[in-house]
mmCIF file of C-alpha atoms in Angstrom:
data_model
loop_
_atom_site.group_PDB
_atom_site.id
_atom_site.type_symbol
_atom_site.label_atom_id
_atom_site.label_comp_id
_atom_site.label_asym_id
_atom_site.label_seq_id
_atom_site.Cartn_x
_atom_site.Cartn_y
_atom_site.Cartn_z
ATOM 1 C CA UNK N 23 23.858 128.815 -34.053
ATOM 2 C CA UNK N 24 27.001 129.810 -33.365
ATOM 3 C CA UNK N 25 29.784 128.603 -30.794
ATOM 4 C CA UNK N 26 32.683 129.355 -29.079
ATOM 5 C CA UNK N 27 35.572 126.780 -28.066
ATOM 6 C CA UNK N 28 38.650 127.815 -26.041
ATOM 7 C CA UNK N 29 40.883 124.755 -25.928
ATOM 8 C CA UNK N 30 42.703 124.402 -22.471
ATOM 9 C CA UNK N 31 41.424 126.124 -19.210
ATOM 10 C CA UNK N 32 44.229 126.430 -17.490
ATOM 11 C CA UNK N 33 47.420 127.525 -19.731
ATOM 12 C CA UNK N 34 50.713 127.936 -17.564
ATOM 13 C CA UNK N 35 54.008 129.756 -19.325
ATOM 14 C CA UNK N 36 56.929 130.567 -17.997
ATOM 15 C CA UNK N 37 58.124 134.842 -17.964
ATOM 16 C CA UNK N 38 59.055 135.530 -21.286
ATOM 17 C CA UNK N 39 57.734 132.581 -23.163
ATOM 18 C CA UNK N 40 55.416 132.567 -25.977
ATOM 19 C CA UNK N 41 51.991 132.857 -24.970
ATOM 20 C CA UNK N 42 49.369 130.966 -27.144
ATOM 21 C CA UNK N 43 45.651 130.735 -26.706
ATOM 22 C CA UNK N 44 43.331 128.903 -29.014
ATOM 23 C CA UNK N 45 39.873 130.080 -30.151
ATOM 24 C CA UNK N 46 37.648 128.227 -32.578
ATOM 25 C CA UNK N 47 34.273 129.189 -33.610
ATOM 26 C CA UNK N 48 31.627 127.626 -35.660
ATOM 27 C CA UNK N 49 29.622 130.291 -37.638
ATOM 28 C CA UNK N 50 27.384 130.528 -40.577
ATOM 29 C CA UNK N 51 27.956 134.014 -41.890
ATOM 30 C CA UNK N 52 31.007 136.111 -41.358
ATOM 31 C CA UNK N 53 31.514 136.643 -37.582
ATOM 32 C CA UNK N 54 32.864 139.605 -35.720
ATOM 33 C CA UNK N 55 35.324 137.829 -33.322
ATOM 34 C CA UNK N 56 36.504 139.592 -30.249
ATOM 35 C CA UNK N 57 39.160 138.364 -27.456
ATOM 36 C CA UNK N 58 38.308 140.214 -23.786
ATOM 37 C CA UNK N 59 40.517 139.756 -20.655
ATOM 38 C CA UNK N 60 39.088 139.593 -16.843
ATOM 39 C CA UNK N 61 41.888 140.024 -14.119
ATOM 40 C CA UNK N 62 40.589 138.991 -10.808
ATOM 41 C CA UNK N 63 37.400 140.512 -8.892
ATOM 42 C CA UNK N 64 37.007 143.028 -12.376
ATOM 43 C CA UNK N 65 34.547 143.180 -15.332
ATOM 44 C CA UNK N 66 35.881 142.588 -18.922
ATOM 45 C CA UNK N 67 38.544 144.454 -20.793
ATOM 46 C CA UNK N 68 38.464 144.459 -24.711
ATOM 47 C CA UNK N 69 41.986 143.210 -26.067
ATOM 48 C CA UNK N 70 41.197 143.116 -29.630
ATOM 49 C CA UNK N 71 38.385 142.342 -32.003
ATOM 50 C CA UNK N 72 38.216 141.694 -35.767
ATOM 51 C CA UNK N 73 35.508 143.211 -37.343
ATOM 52 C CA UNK N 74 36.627 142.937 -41.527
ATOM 53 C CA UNK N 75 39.818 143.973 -43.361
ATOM 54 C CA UNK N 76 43.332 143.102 -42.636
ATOM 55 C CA UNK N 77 43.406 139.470 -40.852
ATOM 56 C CA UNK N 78 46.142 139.964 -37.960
ATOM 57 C CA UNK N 79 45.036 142.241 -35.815
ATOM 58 C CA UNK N 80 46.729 143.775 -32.849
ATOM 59 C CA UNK N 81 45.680 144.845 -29.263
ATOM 60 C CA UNK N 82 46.616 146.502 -26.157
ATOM 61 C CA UNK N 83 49.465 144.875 -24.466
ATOM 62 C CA UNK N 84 51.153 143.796 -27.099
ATOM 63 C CA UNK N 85 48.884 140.941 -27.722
ATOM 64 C CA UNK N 86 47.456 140.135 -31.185
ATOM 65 C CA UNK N 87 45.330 137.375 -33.099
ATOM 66 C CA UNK N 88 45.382 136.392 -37.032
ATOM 67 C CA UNK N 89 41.474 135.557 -38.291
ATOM 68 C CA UNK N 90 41.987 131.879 -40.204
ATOM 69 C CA UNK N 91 38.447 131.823 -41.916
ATOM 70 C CA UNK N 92 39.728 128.275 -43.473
ATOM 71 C CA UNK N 93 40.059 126.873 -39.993
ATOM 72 C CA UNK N 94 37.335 129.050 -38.065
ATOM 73 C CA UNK N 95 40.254 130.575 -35.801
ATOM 74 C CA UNK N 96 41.308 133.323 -33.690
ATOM 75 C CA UNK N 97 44.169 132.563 -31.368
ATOM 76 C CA UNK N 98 45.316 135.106 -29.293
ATOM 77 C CA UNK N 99 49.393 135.152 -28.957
ATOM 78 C CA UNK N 100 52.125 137.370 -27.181
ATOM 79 C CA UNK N 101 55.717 137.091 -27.934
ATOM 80 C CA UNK N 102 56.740 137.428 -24.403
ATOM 81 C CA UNK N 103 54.304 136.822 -21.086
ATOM 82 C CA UNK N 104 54.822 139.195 -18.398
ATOM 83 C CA UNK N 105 53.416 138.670 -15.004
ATOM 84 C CA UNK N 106 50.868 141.114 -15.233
ATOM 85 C CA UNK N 107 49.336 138.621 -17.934
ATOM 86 C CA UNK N 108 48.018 136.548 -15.592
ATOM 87 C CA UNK N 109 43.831 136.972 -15.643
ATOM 88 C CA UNK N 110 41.764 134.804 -17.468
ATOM 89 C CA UNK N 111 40.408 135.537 -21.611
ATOM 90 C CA UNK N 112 37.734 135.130 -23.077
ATOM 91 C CA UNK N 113 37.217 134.520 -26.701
ATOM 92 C CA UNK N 114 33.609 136.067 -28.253
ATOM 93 C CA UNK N 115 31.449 136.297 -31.620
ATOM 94 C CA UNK N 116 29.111 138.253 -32.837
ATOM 95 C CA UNK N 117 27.218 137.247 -36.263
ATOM 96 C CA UNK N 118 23.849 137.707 -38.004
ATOM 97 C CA UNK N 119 23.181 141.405 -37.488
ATOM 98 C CA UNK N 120 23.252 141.110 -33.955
ATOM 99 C CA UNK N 121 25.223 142.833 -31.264
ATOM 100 C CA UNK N 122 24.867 140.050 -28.572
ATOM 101 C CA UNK N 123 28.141 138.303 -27.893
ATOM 102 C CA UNK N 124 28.597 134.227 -27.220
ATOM 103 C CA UNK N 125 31.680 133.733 -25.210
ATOM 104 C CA UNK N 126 34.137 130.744 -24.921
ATOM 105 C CA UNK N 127 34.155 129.475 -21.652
ATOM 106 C CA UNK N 128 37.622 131.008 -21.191
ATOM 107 C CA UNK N 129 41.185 130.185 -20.220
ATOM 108 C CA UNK N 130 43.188 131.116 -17.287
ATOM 109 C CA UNK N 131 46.369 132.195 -18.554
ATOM 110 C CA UNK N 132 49.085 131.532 -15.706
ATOM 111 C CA UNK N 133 52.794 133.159 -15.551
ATOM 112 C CA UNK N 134 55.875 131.978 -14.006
ATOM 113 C CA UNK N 135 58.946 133.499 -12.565
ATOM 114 C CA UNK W 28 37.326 152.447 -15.648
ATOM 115 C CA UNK W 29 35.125 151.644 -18.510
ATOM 116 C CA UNK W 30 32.346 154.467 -17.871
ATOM 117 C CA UNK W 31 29.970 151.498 -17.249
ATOM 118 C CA UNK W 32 28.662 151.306 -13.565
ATOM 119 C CA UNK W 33 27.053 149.069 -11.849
ATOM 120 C CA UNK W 34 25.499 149.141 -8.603
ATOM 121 C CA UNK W 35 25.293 147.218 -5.673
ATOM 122 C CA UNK W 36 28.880 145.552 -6.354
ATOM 123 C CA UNK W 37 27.778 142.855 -3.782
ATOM 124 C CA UNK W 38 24.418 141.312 -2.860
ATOM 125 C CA UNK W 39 23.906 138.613 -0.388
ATOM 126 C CA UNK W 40 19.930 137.563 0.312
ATOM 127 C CA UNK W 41 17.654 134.737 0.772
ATOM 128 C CA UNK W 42 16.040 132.282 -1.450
ATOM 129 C CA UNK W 43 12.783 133.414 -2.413
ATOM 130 C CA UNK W 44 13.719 136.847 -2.624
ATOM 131 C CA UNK W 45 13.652 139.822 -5.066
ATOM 132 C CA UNK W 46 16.621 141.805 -6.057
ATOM 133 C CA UNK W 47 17.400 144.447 -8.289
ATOM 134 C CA UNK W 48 20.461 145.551 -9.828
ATOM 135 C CA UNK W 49 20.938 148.821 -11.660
ATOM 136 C CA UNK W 50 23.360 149.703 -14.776
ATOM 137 C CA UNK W 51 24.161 152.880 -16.079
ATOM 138 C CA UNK W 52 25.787 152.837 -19.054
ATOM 139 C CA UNK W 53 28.738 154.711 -20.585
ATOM 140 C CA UNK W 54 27.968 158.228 -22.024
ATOM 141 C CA UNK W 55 25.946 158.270 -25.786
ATOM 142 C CA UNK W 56 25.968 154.265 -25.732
ATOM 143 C CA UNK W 57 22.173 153.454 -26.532
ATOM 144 C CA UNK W 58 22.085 149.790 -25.896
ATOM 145 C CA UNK W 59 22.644 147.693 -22.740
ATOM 146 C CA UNK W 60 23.309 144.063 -22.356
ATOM 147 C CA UNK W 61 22.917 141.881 -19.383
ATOM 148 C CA UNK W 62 25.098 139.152 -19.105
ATOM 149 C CA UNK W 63 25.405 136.383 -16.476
ATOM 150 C CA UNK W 64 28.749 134.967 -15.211
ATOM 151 C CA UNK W 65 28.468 131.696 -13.134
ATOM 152 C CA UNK W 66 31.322 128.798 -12.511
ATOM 153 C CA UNK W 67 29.062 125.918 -13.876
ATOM 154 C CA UNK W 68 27.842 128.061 -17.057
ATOM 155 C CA UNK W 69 30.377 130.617 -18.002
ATOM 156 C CA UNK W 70 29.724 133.853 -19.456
ATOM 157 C CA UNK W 71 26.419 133.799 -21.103
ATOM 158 C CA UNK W 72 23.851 136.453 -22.464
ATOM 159 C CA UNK W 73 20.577 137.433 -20.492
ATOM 160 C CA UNK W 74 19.117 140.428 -22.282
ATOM 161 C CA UNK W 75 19.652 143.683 -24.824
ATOM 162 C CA UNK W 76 17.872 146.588 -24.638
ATOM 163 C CA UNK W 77 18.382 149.430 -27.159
ATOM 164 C CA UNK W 78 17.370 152.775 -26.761
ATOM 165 C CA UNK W 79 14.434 151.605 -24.455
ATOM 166 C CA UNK W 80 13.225 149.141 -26.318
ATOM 167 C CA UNK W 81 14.196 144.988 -25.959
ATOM 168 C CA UNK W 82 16.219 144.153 -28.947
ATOM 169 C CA UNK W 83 17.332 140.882 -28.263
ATOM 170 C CA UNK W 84 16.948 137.517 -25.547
ATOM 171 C CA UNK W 85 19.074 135.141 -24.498
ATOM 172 C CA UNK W 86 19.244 132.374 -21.708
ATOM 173 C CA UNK W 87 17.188 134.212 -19.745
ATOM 174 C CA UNK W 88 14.580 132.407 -17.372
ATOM 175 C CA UNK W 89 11.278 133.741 -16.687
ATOM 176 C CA UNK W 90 12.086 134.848 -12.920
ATOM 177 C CA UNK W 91 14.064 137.789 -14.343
ATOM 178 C CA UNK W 92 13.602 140.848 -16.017
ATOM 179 C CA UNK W 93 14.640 144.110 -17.209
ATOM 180 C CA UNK W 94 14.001 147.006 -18.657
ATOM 181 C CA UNK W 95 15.929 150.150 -19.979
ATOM 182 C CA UNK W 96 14.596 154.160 -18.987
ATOM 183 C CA UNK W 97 14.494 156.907 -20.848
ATOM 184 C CA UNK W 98 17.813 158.333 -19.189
ATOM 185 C CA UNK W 99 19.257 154.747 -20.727
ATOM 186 C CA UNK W 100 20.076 153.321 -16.957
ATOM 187 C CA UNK W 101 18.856 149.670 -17.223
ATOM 188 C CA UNK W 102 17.184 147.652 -13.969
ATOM 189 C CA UNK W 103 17.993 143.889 -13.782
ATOM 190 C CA UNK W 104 14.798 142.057 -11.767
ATOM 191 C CA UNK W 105 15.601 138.724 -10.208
ATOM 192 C CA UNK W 106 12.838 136.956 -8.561
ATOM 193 C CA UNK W 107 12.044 133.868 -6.135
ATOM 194 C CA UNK W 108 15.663 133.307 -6.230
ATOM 195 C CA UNK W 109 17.200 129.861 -6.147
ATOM 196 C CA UNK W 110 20.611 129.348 -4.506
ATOM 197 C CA UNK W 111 21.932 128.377 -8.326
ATOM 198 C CA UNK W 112 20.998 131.962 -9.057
ATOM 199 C CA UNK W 113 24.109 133.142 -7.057
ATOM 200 C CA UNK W 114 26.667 134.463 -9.911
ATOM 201 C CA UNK W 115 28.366 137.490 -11.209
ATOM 202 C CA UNK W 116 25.562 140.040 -13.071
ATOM 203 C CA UNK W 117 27.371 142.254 -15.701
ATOM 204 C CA UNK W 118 26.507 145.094 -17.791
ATOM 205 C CA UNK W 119 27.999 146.063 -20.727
ATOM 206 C CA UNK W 120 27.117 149.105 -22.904
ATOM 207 C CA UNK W 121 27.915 149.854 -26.959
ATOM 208 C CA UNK W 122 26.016 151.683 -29.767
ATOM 209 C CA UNK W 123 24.474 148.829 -30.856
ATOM 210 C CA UNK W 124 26.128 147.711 -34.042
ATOM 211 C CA UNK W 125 27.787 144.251 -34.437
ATOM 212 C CA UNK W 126 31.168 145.402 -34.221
ATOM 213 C CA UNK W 127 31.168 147.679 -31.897
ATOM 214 C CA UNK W 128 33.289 146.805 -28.869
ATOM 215 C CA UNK W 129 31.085 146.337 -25.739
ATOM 216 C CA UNK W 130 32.293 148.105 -22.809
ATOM 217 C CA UNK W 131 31.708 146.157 -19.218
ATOM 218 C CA UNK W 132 30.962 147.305 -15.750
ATOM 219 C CA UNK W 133 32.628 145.854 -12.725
ATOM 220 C CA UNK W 134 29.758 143.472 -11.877
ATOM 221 C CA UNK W 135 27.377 142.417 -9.070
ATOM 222 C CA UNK W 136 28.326 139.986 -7.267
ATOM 223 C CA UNK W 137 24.874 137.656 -6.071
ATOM 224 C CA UNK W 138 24.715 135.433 -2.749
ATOM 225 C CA UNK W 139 21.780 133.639 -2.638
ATOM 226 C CA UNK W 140 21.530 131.715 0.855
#
């Protein structure tokens, strides 16, 4: 079965900073790995998925993840955090034909002045 | 505004109750997915229906149901609610496939006192 881990639930980064959020994933075929974002009292936005081809993929935002099959990752990362960042992401994956996603229990990303 | 609605965006009732919340999804998407959002369990798959037929099942219990109508809206049943029952309901919409992105509605939010 597979499973999604999000290490950290709170991250906290300063304006500007690096911003770094882990996803690992246990799977036994190929997955399709997607990264969502939920800003407060809203449904889910799609960032960026990987689906097959080039490894690093980018999103909306100027956010982007790199596919490590070796280490079953997909960290999200942005150069620099701007306030608007703050909202909580999810990490998801899809595998074995089916469309149904298993989500991460997320990680509230926080930015500071 | 992902073209995904979702209607009532809040519902407050009474345990032992019956609610139902409604989904319509985004233009020429054929399948809908339920999914539940609650502080204790995360994000986690109910339901899929495709094209008005149930494709796939997750953690769903045996109080709820759903089904999809040949217009493609999609009903969400909750029954003899339990006050762990309160959560956020969303519905998401895609064509179906894997790696399709899954679009999400705003939610319902669900008060069970």
């Amino acid at each position: 079965a597979q499973s999604v881990t999000q290490l950290g639930s709170h991250v906290s980064v300063s304006e500007g900073a690096l911003v770094l959020l882990r996803c690992n994933y246990s799977s036994s075929v190929p997955p399709y790995l997607f990264w969502y974002v939920q800003y407060p009292n809203q449904g889910l936005q799609l960032l960026l998925k990987y689906t097959t081809g080039a490894t690093l993929v980018k999103g909306i935002n100027g956010f982007e993840a790199e596919f490590k099959k070796s280490e079953t990752s997909f960290h999200l990362t942005k150069p620099s955090a701007h306030m608007s960042d703050a909202a909580e992401y999810f990490c998801a994956v899809s595998e074995g034909g089916y469309s149904t996603l298993t989500f991460g229990k997320g990680t509230m990303l926080l930015v500071s002045p | 505004d992902s073209g995904v609605t979702q209607t009532p965006k809040h519902l407050i009732t009474a345990t032992g109750q019956r609610v139902t919340l409604r989904c319509s999804p985004r233009s020429g998407d054929l399948s809908v997915y339920w999914y539940q959002q609650s502080l204790d369990q995360g994000l986690q798959f109910l339901i899929q229906y495709y094209n008005g037929e149930e494709r796939a099942k997750g953690n769903i219990l045996e109080r709820f149901s759903a089904q999809q109508f040949p217009d493609l809206h999609s009903e969400l049943n909750l029954s003899s609610l339990e006050l762990g029952d309160s959560a956020l309901y969303f519905c998401a919409s895609s064509g179906g496939t894997p790696w399709e992105t899954q679009y999400f509605g705003p939610g319902t939010r669900l008060l069970v006192l």
